[in-house]
Amino acid sequence: MHVIRLLLLLTTAKAAKVAPLPPATAKRFLVVGQPRAGSTWLTKYSPLLARCPGVVTTGEALHPLTVERLAPQLLGNDASAPLPLPDYTAYVRGVFEKLEQGGWNESSQPLVANPRGAGFKVLYPQLPKRGFGVDSQSALKGFLKYAAASRVTLVHLVRLSQLERFMSLESIRQGQIQYHGGDLRSSHARSQQPRIYIDPSKAYAWATKQAEQNEHLQLFLDRYCEKFGGTCLTVTYERLTSRNAIWAFAELRLAIFSESVACAPGASSA
């Protein structure tokens, strides 16, 4: 009896797999990064990507609370994170389709007719983790295959200064700043904030673990993006916010749009 149930579950999961997104005029991209790595700034406020003419984005579409709110609209039923892989890909597809229709009330930009680019952010904890009979790496592998088939460019945003991330998170924990304060970058060191108190040994252990997490995902992306023929680009937050950021953004836009795309000059971020 248990064997029959298992076979039915596996058959249902296989049938529920979502076909790749059909070709569209809009170029699709996902920004994958750790919390407090600058992903909100890049996807919602950066003048040389998020605010390029014709680019429509949204923020943390896979946040657990957002998934609960949007699942009835995008999946046709109630659901909560973490989603099994078939539902996960269907949800991502729904987000892209809404954005490619010009955006909707979850997006950060006004409605855009025939957008040329659409994307959103995915944090490490929001990557697919489970499915029927698969472990987390198999689920992530399946999603990378889906992204490659759907021509979704994966932008791995890495913040080299793990200490700045730690300080930013500690500032939030100690109640000195909000998680997202306007369009400011998530750097504690670049903002005028009161002193915070940190445990050096705790900060070092945390930063070491986070750097290893970055490297592990980087190797995984390199391996399977090449295997599935996907487009993946790793870019550092530090390079995007440097004085020569225009060259980093040029490389980023080339990876996403497959051509050199000019953006109207915008005000630099605070």
PDB file of C-alpha atoms in Angstrom:
ATOM      1  CA  MET A   1       0.000   0.000   0.000  1.00  0.00           C
ATOM      2  CA  HIS A   2       2.826   2.389   0.935  1.00  0.00           C
ATOM      3  CA  VAL A   3       4.619   1.527  -2.314  1.00  0.00           C
ATOM      4  CA  ILE A   4       1.501   2.393  -4.334  1.00  0.00           C
ATOM      5  CA  ARG A   5       1.146   5.732  -2.543  1.00  0.00           C
ATOM      6  CA  LEU A   6       4.798   6.549  -3.163  1.00  0.00           C
ATOM      7  CA  LEU A   7       4.441   5.750  -6.880  1.00  0.00           C
ATOM      8  CA  LEU A   8       1.348   7.948  -7.086  1.00  0.00           C
ATOM      9  CA  LEU A   9       3.200  10.822  -5.424  1.00  0.00           C
ATOM     10  CA  LEU A  10       6.166  10.481  -7.773  1.00  0.00           C
ATOM     11  CA  THR A  11       3.863  10.292 -10.800  1.00  0.00           C
ATOM     12  CA  THR A  12       1.966  13.385  -9.649  1.00  0.00           C
ATOM     13  CA  ALA A  13       5.233  15.278  -9.063  1.00  0.00           C
ATOM     14  CA  LYS A  14       6.488  14.377 -12.538  1.00  0.00           C
ATOM     15  CA  ALA A  15       3.236  15.469 -14.140  1.00  0.00           C
ATOM     16  CA  ALA A  16       3.267  18.719 -12.171  1.00  0.00           C
ATOM     17  CA  LYS A  17       6.607  19.882 -13.566  1.00  0.00           C
ATOM     18  CA  VAL A  18       6.242  23.235 -15.233  1.00  0.00           C
ATOM     19  CA  ALA A  19       7.318  23.722 -18.824  1.00  0.00           C
ATOM     20  CA  PRO A  20       9.967  26.386 -19.404  1.00  0.00           C
ATOM     21  CA  LEU A  21       8.804  29.940 -19.893  1.00  0.00           C
ATOM     22  CA  PRO A  22       7.951  30.625 -23.537  1.00  0.00           C
ATOM     23  CA  PRO A  23      10.224  33.070 -25.369  1.00  0.00           C
ATOM     24  CA  ALA A  24       9.454  36.719 -24.723  1.00  0.00           C
ATOM     25  CA  THR A  25      10.801  40.085 -25.729  1.00  0.00           C
ATOM     26  CA  ALA A  26      11.703  40.844 -22.111  1.00  0.00           C
ATOM     27  CA  LYS A  27      15.044  39.554 -20.837  1.00  0.00           C
ATOM     28  CA  ARG A  28      14.680  37.747 -17.525  1.00  0.00           C
ATOM     29  CA  PHE A  29      17.082  37.812 -14.607  1.00  0.00           C
ATOM     30  CA  LEU A  30      17.296  36.721 -10.991  1.00  0.00           C
ATOM     31  CA  VAL A  31      19.638  38.268  -8.444  1.00  0.00           C
ATOM     32  CA  VAL A  32      20.748  35.576  -5.986  1.00  0.00           C
ATOM     33  CA  GLY A  33      22.493  36.675  -2.815  1.00  0.00           C
ATOM     34  CA  GLN A  34      22.812  36.507   0.944  1.00  0.00           C
ATOM     35  CA  PRO A  35      20.749  38.777   3.205  1.00  0.00           C
ATOM     36  CA  ARG A  36      22.262  42.289   3.530  1.00  0.00           C
ATOM     37  CA  ALA A  37      24.425  41.816   0.437  1.00  0.00           C
ATOM     38  CA  GLY A  38      22.870  44.712  -1.499  1.00  0.00           C
ATOM     39  CA  SER A  39      20.315  42.720  -3.502  1.00  0.00           C
ATOM     40  CA  THR A  40      17.423  45.109  -2.758  1.00  0.00           C
ATOM     41  CA  TRP A  41      19.493  48.068  -3.871  1.00  0.00           C
ATOM     42  CA  LEU A  42      20.531  46.280  -7.078  1.00  0.00           C
ATOM     43  CA  THR A  43      17.064  45.062  -8.053  1.00  0.00           C
ATOM     44  CA  LYS A  44      15.023  48.086  -6.992  1.00  0.00           C
ATOM     45  CA  TYR A  45      17.137  51.227  -6.819  1.00  0.00           C
ATOM     46  CA  SER A  46      20.395  50.947  -8.782  1.00  0.00           C
ATOM     47  CA  PRO A  47      20.344  53.657 -11.471  1.00  0.00           C
ATOM     48  CA  LEU A  48      22.263  51.557 -14.001  1.00  0.00           C
ATOM     49  CA  LEU A  49      20.075  48.425 -13.864  1.00  0.00           C
ATOM     50  CA  ALA A  50      16.819  48.534 -11.896  1.00  0.00           C
ATOM     51  CA  ARG A  51      16.012  52.024 -13.118  1.00  0.00           C
ATOM     52  CA  CYS A  52      17.006  51.479 -16.726  1.00  0.00           C
ATOM     53  CA  PRO A  53      14.190  52.509 -19.076  1.00  0.00           C
ATOM     54  CA  GLY A  54      11.916  49.551 -19.782  1.00  0.00           C
ATOM     55  CA  VAL A  55      13.182  47.369 -16.925  1.00  0.00           C
ATOM     56  CA  VAL A  56      10.526  46.261 -14.448  1.00  0.00           C
ATOM     57  CA  THR A  57      11.481  44.538 -11.203  1.00  0.00           C
ATOM     58  CA  THR A  58      10.101  43.490  -7.885  1.00  0.00           C
ATOM     59  CA  GLY A  59      11.819  42.724  -4.629  1.00  0.00           C
ATOM     60  CA  GLU A  60      11.678  39.629  -2.465  1.00  0.00           C
ATOM     61  CA  ALA A  61       8.958  37.740  -4.325  1.00  0.00           C
ATOM     62  CA  LEU A  62       9.861  34.483  -2.555  1.00  0.00           C
ATOM     63  CA  HIS A  63       9.705  35.817   0.983  1.00  0.00           C
ATOM     64  CA  PRO A  64       7.547  33.365   3.024  1.00  0.00           C
ATOM     65  CA  LEU A  65       4.914  36.027   3.754  1.00  0.00           C
ATOM     66  CA  THR A  66       4.820  37.062   0.096  1.00  0.00           C
ATOM     67  CA  VAL A  67       4.449  33.427  -1.001  1.00  0.00           C
ATOM     68  CA  GLU A  68       1.438  32.992   1.282  1.00  0.00           C
ATOM     69  CA  ARG A  69      -0.123  36.173  -0.077  1.00  0.00           C
ATOM     70  CA  LEU A  70       0.528  35.534  -3.772  1.00  0.00           C
ATOM     71  CA  ALA A  71       0.154  31.731  -3.959  1.00  0.00           C
ATOM     72  CA  PRO A  72      -3.620  31.866  -4.610  1.00  0.00           C
ATOM     73  CA  GLN A  73      -2.993  34.293  -7.465  1.00  0.00           C
ATOM     74  CA  LEU A  74       0.065  32.594  -8.999  1.00  0.00           C
ATOM     75  CA  LEU A  75      -0.583  28.916  -8.176  1.00  0.00           C
ATOM     76  CA  GLY A  76      -4.357  28.850  -7.927  1.00  0.00           C
ATOM     77  CA  ASN A  77      -4.281  27.507  -4.368  1.00  0.00           C
ATOM     78  CA  ASP A  78      -3.006  28.306  -0.894  1.00  0.00           C
ATOM     79  CA  ALA A  79       0.630  27.417  -0.297  1.00  0.00           C
ATOM     80  CA  SER A  80       3.472  28.276   2.040  1.00  0.00           C
ATOM     81  CA  ALA A  81       7.253  28.267   1.817  1.00  0.00           C
ATOM     82  CA  PRO A  82       9.280  26.213   1.276  1.00  0.00           C
ATOM     83  CA  LEU A  83       7.523  25.134  -1.898  1.00  0.00           C
ATOM     84  CA  PRO A  84       8.203  21.766  -3.554  1.00  0.00           C
ATOM     85  CA  LEU A  85      10.066  22.135  -6.837  1.00  0.00           C
ATOM     86  CA  PRO A  86       7.028  21.893  -9.200  1.00  0.00           C
ATOM     87  CA  ASP A  87       5.202  24.608  -7.233  1.00  0.00           C
ATOM     88  CA  TYR A  88       8.397  26.630  -6.908  1.00  0.00           C
ATOM     89  CA  THR A  89       8.978  26.769 -10.668  1.00  0.00           C
ATOM     90  CA  ALA A  90       5.292  27.485 -11.273  1.00  0.00           C
ATOM     91  CA  TYR A  91       5.434  30.365  -8.794  1.00  0.00           C
ATOM     92  CA  VAL A  92       8.588  31.812 -10.404  1.00  0.00           C
ATOM     93  CA  ARG A  93       6.936  31.505 -13.795  1.00  0.00           C
ATOM     94  CA  GLY A  94       3.911  33.395 -12.486  1.00  0.00           C
ATOM     95  CA  VAL A  95       6.070  36.228 -11.145  1.00  0.00           C
ATOM     96  CA  PHE A  96       7.881  36.618 -14.469  1.00  0.00           C
ATOM     97  CA  GLU A  97       4.643  36.520 -16.443  1.00  0.00           C
ATOM     98  CA  LYS A  98       3.158  39.256 -14.264  1.00  0.00           C
ATOM     99  CA  LEU A  99       6.271  41.390 -14.670  1.00  0.00           C
ATOM    100  CA  GLU A 100       6.367  40.813 -18.419  1.00  0.00           C
ATOM    101  CA  GLN A 101       2.782  42.002 -18.642  1.00  0.00           C
ATOM    102  CA  GLY A 102       4.128  45.344 -17.503  1.00  0.00           C
ATOM    103  CA  GLY A 103       4.247  44.863 -13.757  1.00  0.00           C
ATOM    104  CA  TRP A 104       1.612  44.718 -11.052  1.00  0.00           C
ATOM    105  CA  ASN A 105       1.087  46.085  -7.576  1.00  0.00           C
ATOM    106  CA  GLU A 106       3.952  44.003  -6.141  1.00  0.00           C
ATOM    107  CA  SER A 107       6.537  45.557  -8.443  1.00  0.00           C
ATOM    108  CA  SER A 108       8.701  48.522  -7.575  1.00  0.00           C
ATOM    109  CA  GLN A 109       8.200  50.380 -10.871  1.00  0.00           C
ATOM    110  CA  PRO A 110       5.100  51.795 -12.547  1.00  0.00           C
ATOM    111  CA  LEU A 111       3.369  49.768 -15.237  1.00  0.00           C
ATOM    112  CA  VAL A 112       5.582  49.411 -18.310  1.00  0.00           C
ATOM    113  CA  ALA A 113       4.254  48.467 -21.737  1.00  0.00           C
ATOM    114  CA  ASN A 114       6.371  45.789 -23.421  1.00  0.00           C
ATOM    115  CA  PRO A 115       9.231  45.836 -20.895  1.00  0.00           C
ATOM    116  CA  ARG A 116      12.657  44.895 -22.198  1.00  0.00           C
ATOM    117  CA  GLY A 117      13.815  43.422 -18.895  1.00  0.00           C
ATOM    118  CA  ALA A 118      12.186  41.759 -15.881  1.00  0.00           C
ATOM    119  CA  GLY A 119      13.729  40.406 -12.712  1.00  0.00           C
ATOM    120  CA  PHE A 120      13.638  40.002  -8.959  1.00  0.00           C
ATOM    121  CA  LYS A 121      15.803  38.876  -6.051  1.00  0.00           C
ATOM    122  CA  VAL A 122      16.139  35.462  -4.426  1.00  0.00           C
ATOM    123  CA  LEU A 123      17.990  35.091  -1.133  1.00  0.00           C
ATOM    124  CA  TYR A 124      19.995  31.971  -0.321  1.00  0.00           C
ATOM    125  CA  PRO A 125      17.372  30.698   2.181  1.00  0.00           C
ATOM    126  CA  GLN A 126      14.698  31.075  -0.520  1.00  0.00           C
ATOM    127  CA  LEU A 127      16.344  28.771  -3.070  1.00  0.00           C
ATOM    128  CA  PRO A 128      14.414  25.504  -3.642  1.00  0.00           C
ATOM    129  CA  LYS A 129      15.094  23.011  -0.881  1.00  0.00           C
ATOM    130  CA  ARG A 130      12.691  20.140  -1.201  1.00  0.00           C
ATOM    131  CA  GLY A 131      10.566  18.084  -3.528  1.00  0.00           C
ATOM    132  CA  PHE A 132       9.185  14.568  -3.853  1.00  0.00           C
ATOM    133  CA  GLY A 133      12.069  12.198  -3.226  1.00  0.00           C
ATOM    134  CA  VAL A 134      14.818  14.755  -3.810  1.00  0.00           C
ATOM    135  CA  ASP A 135      17.282  16.450  -1.507  1.00  0.00           C
ATOM    136  CA  SER A 136      18.003  20.165  -1.473  1.00  0.00           C
ATOM    137  CA  GLN A 137      20.845  19.979  -3.993  1.00  0.00           C
ATOM    138  CA  SER A 138      18.725  17.965  -6.429  1.00  0.00           C
ATOM    139  CA  ALA A 139      15.937  20.526  -6.118  1.00  0.00           C
ATOM    140  CA  LEU A 140      18.375  23.384  -6.765  1.00  0.00           C
ATOM    141  CA  LYS A 141      19.847  21.483  -9.698  1.00  0.00           C
ATOM    142  CA  GLY A 142      16.363  21.060 -11.161  1.00  0.00           C
ATOM    143  CA  PHE A 143      15.700  24.762 -10.767  1.00  0.00           C
ATOM    144  CA  LEU A 144      18.961  25.705 -12.509  1.00  0.00           C
ATOM    145  CA  LYS A 145      17.954  23.455 -15.397  1.00  0.00           C
ATOM    146  CA  TYR A 146      14.568  25.186 -15.532  1.00  0.00           C
ATOM    147  CA  ALA A 147      16.217  28.635 -15.427  1.00  0.00           C
ATOM    148  CA  ALA A 148      18.544  27.713 -18.300  1.00  0.00           C
ATOM    149  CA  ALA A 149      15.660  26.393 -20.412  1.00  0.00           C
ATOM    150  CA  SER A 150      13.672  29.564 -19.656  1.00  0.00           C
ATOM    151  CA  ARG A 151      16.631  31.800 -20.567  1.00  0.00           C
ATOM    152  CA  VAL A 152      16.788  33.364 -17.127  1.00  0.00           C
ATOM    153  CA  THR A 153      20.126  34.987 -16.349  1.00  0.00           C
ATOM    154  CA  LEU A 154      21.315  34.243 -12.810  1.00  0.00           C
ATOM    155  CA  VAL A 155      23.273  37.071 -11.224  1.00  0.00           C
ATOM    156  CA  HIS A 156      25.149  35.834  -8.159  1.00  0.00           C
ATOM    157  CA  LEU A 157      25.680  38.928  -6.027  1.00  0.00           C
ATOM    158  CA  VAL A 158      28.543  38.425  -3.569  1.00  0.00           C
ATOM    159  CA  ARG A 159      29.467  40.849  -0.831  1.00  0.00           C
ATOM    160  CA  LEU A 160      33.129  40.380   0.001  1.00  0.00           C
ATOM    161  CA  SER A 161      33.008  42.364   3.242  1.00  0.00           C
ATOM    162  CA  GLN A 162      31.257  39.894   5.498  1.00  0.00           C
ATOM    163  CA  LEU A 163      32.058  42.149   8.462  1.00  0.00           C
ATOM    164  CA  GLU A 164      29.868  44.903   6.983  1.00  0.00           C
ATOM    165  CA  ARG A 165      27.026  42.391   6.625  1.00  0.00           C
ATOM    166  CA  PHE A 166      27.496  41.296  10.216  1.00  0.00           C
ATOM    167  CA  MET A 167      27.489  44.901  11.446  1.00  0.00           C
ATOM    168  CA  SER A 168      24.375  45.657   9.409  1.00  0.00           C
ATOM    169  CA  LEU A 169      22.522  42.684  10.874  1.00  0.00           C
ATOM    170  CA  GLU A 170      23.673  43.576  14.385  1.00  0.00           C
ATOM    171  CA  SER A 171      22.432  47.153  13.899  1.00  0.00           C
ATOM    172  CA  ILE A 172      19.021  45.741  13.030  1.00  0.00           C
ATOM    173  CA  ARG A 173      19.048  43.326  15.948  1.00  0.00           C
ATOM    174  CA  GLN A 174      20.001  46.108  18.346  1.00  0.00           C
ATOM    175  CA  GLY A 175      17.173  48.269  16.992  1.00  0.00           C
ATOM    176  CA  GLN A 176      19.318  51.045  15.537  1.00  0.00           C
ATOM    177  CA  ILE A 177      18.266  50.732  11.878  1.00  0.00           C
ATOM    178  CA  GLN A 178      15.389  49.193   9.950  1.00  0.00           C
ATOM    179  CA  TYR A 179      15.901  46.223   7.646  1.00  0.00           C
ATOM    180  CA  HIS A 180      15.207  48.339   4.572  1.00  0.00           C
ATOM    181  CA  GLY A 181      15.475  52.068   5.010  1.00  0.00           C
ATOM    182  CA  GLY A 182      14.505  53.734   1.740  1.00  0.00           C
ATOM    183  CA  ASP A 183      16.904  53.335  -1.145  1.00  0.00           C
ATOM    184  CA  LEU A 184      20.078  53.425   0.916  1.00  0.00           C
ATOM    185  CA  ARG A 185      22.615  50.676   0.466  1.00  0.00           C
ATOM    186  CA  SER A 186      22.696  48.116   3.241  1.00  0.00           C
ATOM    187  CA  SER A 187      26.135  49.160   4.446  1.00  0.00           C
ATOM    188  CA  HIS A 188      26.449  50.181   8.043  1.00  0.00           C
ATOM    189  CA  ALA A 189      29.927  51.578   7.445  1.00  0.00           C
ATOM    190  CA  ARG A 190      28.651  54.015   4.782  1.00  0.00           C
ATOM    191  CA  SER A 191      25.886  55.467   6.914  1.00  0.00           C
ATOM    192  CA  GLN A 192      25.935  57.711   9.962  1.00  0.00           C
ATOM    193  CA  GLN A 193      24.753  55.368  12.702  1.00  0.00           C
ATOM    194  CA  PRO A 194      25.353  55.197  16.459  1.00  0.00           C
ATOM    195  CA  ARG A 195      27.913  52.783  17.793  1.00  0.00           C
ATOM    196  CA  ILE A 196      27.090  49.111  17.924  1.00  0.00           C
ATOM    197  CA  TYR A 197      28.614  46.479  20.165  1.00  0.00           C
ATOM    198  CA  ILE A 198      29.865  43.243  18.661  1.00  0.00           C
ATOM    199  CA  ASP A 199      31.644  40.126  19.888  1.00  0.00           C
ATOM    200  CA  PRO A 200      34.828  39.836  17.753  1.00  0.00           C
ATOM    201  CA  SER A 201      34.998  36.047  18.050  1.00  0.00           C
ATOM    202  CA  LYS A 202      31.341  35.716  17.077  1.00  0.00           C
ATOM    203  CA  ALA A 203      31.825  38.082  14.142  1.00  0.00           C
ATOM    204  CA  TYR A 204      34.862  36.154  12.890  1.00  0.00           C
ATOM    205  CA  ALA A 205      33.123  32.759  13.123  1.00  0.00           C
ATOM    206  CA  TRP A 206      30.022  34.116  11.369  1.00  0.00           C
ATOM    207  CA  ALA A 207      32.016  35.798   8.590  1.00  0.00           C
ATOM    208  CA  THR A 208      34.053  32.626   7.965  1.00  0.00           C
ATOM    209  CA  LYS A 209      30.919  30.495   7.683  1.00  0.00           C
ATOM    210  CA  GLN A 210      29.241  33.002   5.362  1.00  0.00           C
ATOM    211  CA  ALA A 211      32.298  33.157   3.078  1.00  0.00           C
ATOM    212  CA  GLU A 212      32.292  29.350   2.845  1.00  0.00           C
ATOM    213  CA  GLN A 213      28.588  29.464   1.959  1.00  0.00           C
ATOM    214  CA  ASN A 214      29.356  31.933  -0.832  1.00  0.00           C
ATOM    215  CA  GLU A 215      32.090  29.713  -2.221  1.00  0.00           C
ATOM    216  CA  HIS A 216      29.971  26.560  -2.020  1.00  0.00           C
ATOM    217  CA  LEU A 217      27.100  28.111  -3.984  1.00  0.00           C
ATOM    218  CA  GLN A 218      29.518  29.668  -6.456  1.00  0.00           C
ATOM    219  CA  LEU A 219      31.047  26.279  -7.294  1.00  0.00           C
ATOM    220  CA  PHE A 220      27.567  24.761  -7.598  1.00  0.00           C
ATOM    221  CA  LEU A 221      26.406  27.494  -9.984  1.00  0.00           C
ATOM    222  CA  ASP A 222      29.569  27.276 -12.070  1.00  0.00           C
ATOM    223  CA  ARG A 223      29.167  23.536 -12.493  1.00  0.00           C
ATOM    224  CA  TYR A 224      25.495  23.328 -13.356  1.00  0.00           C
ATOM    225  CA  CYS A 225      25.122  26.558 -15.315  1.00  0.00           C
ATOM    226  CA  GLU A 226      27.788  25.227 -17.648  1.00  0.00           C
ATOM    227  CA  LYS A 227      26.203  21.780 -17.736  1.00  0.00           C
ATOM    228  CA  PHE A 228      22.723  23.084 -18.581  1.00  0.00           C
ATOM    229  CA  GLY A 229      23.902  25.891 -20.848  1.00  0.00           C
ATOM    230  CA  GLY A 230      22.578  28.637 -18.591  1.00  0.00           C
ATOM    231  CA  THR A 231      23.842  32.190 -18.279  1.00  0.00           C
ATOM    232  CA  CYS A 232      25.324  32.906 -14.869  1.00  0.00           C
ATOM    233  CA  LEU A 233      27.358  35.893 -13.786  1.00  0.00           C
ATOM    234  CA  THR A 234      29.041  36.539 -10.467  1.00  0.00           C
ATOM    235  CA  VAL A 235      29.499  40.162  -9.493  1.00  0.00           C
ATOM    236  CA  THR A 236      30.630  41.679  -6.213  1.00  0.00           C
ATOM    237  CA  TYR A 237      28.764  44.386  -4.365  1.00  0.00           C
ATOM    238  CA  GLU A 238      32.039  46.209  -3.839  1.00  0.00           C
ATOM    239  CA  ARG A 239      32.678  46.426  -7.573  1.00  0.00           C
ATOM    240  CA  LEU A 240      29.159  47.655  -8.298  1.00  0.00           C
ATOM    241  CA  THR A 241      29.545  50.456  -5.752  1.00  0.00           C
ATOM    242  CA  SER A 242      33.081  51.463  -6.665  1.00  0.00           C
ATOM    243  CA  ARG A 243      34.141  54.531  -8.662  1.00  0.00           C
ATOM    244  CA  ASN A 244      34.425  52.314 -11.745  1.00  0.00           C
ATOM    245  CA  ALA A 245      30.981  50.790 -11.261  1.00  0.00           C
ATOM    246  CA  ILE A 246      29.918  51.736 -14.784  1.00  0.00           C
ATOM    247  CA  TRP A 247      32.115  48.952 -16.195  1.00  0.00           C
ATOM    248  CA  ALA A 248      30.678  46.374 -13.797  1.00  0.00           C
ATOM    249  CA  PHE A 249      27.156  47.413 -14.787  1.00  0.00           C
ATOM    250  CA  ALA A 250      28.098  47.231 -18.468  1.00  0.00           C
ATOM    251  CA  GLU A 251      29.186  43.609 -17.957  1.00  0.00           C
ATOM    252  CA  LEU A 252      26.026  42.908 -15.998  1.00  0.00           C
ATOM    253  CA  ARG A 253      23.738  44.356 -18.667  1.00  0.00           C
ATOM    254  CA  LEU A 254      25.616  42.476 -21.377  1.00  0.00           C
ATOM    255  CA  ALA A 255      24.994  39.178 -19.549  1.00  0.00           C
ATOM    256  CA  ILE A 256      21.279  39.946 -19.101  1.00  0.00           C
ATOM    257  CA  PHE A 257      20.396  41.621 -22.388  1.00  0.00           C
ATOM    258  CA  SER A 258      22.996  39.881 -24.606  1.00  0.00           C
ATOM    259  CA  GLU A 259      23.950  43.288 -25.930  1.00  0.00           C
ATOM    260  CA  SER A 260      25.296  46.591 -24.735  1.00  0.00           C
ATOM    261  CA  VAL A 261      22.316  48.479 -23.354  1.00  0.00           C
ATOM    262  CA  ALA A 262      22.543  52.171 -22.641  1.00  0.00           C
ATOM    263  CA  CYS A 263      20.732  53.499 -19.597  1.00  0.00           C
ATOM    264  CA  ALA A 264      19.707  57.069 -19.065  1.00  0.00           C
ATOM    265  CA  PRO A 265      21.977  58.762 -16.525  1.00  0.00           C
ATOM    266  CA  GLY A 266      20.430  58.543 -13.088  1.00  0.00           C
ATOM    267  CA  ALA A 267      21.176  60.024  -9.727  1.00  0.00           C
ATOM    268  CA  SER A 268      23.809  58.081  -7.850  1.00  0.00           C
ATOM    269  CA  SER A 269      22.631  56.165  -4.803  1.00  0.00           C
ATOM    270  CA  ALA A 270      23.025  57.805  -1.428  1.00  0.00           C
TER     271      ALA A 270
END
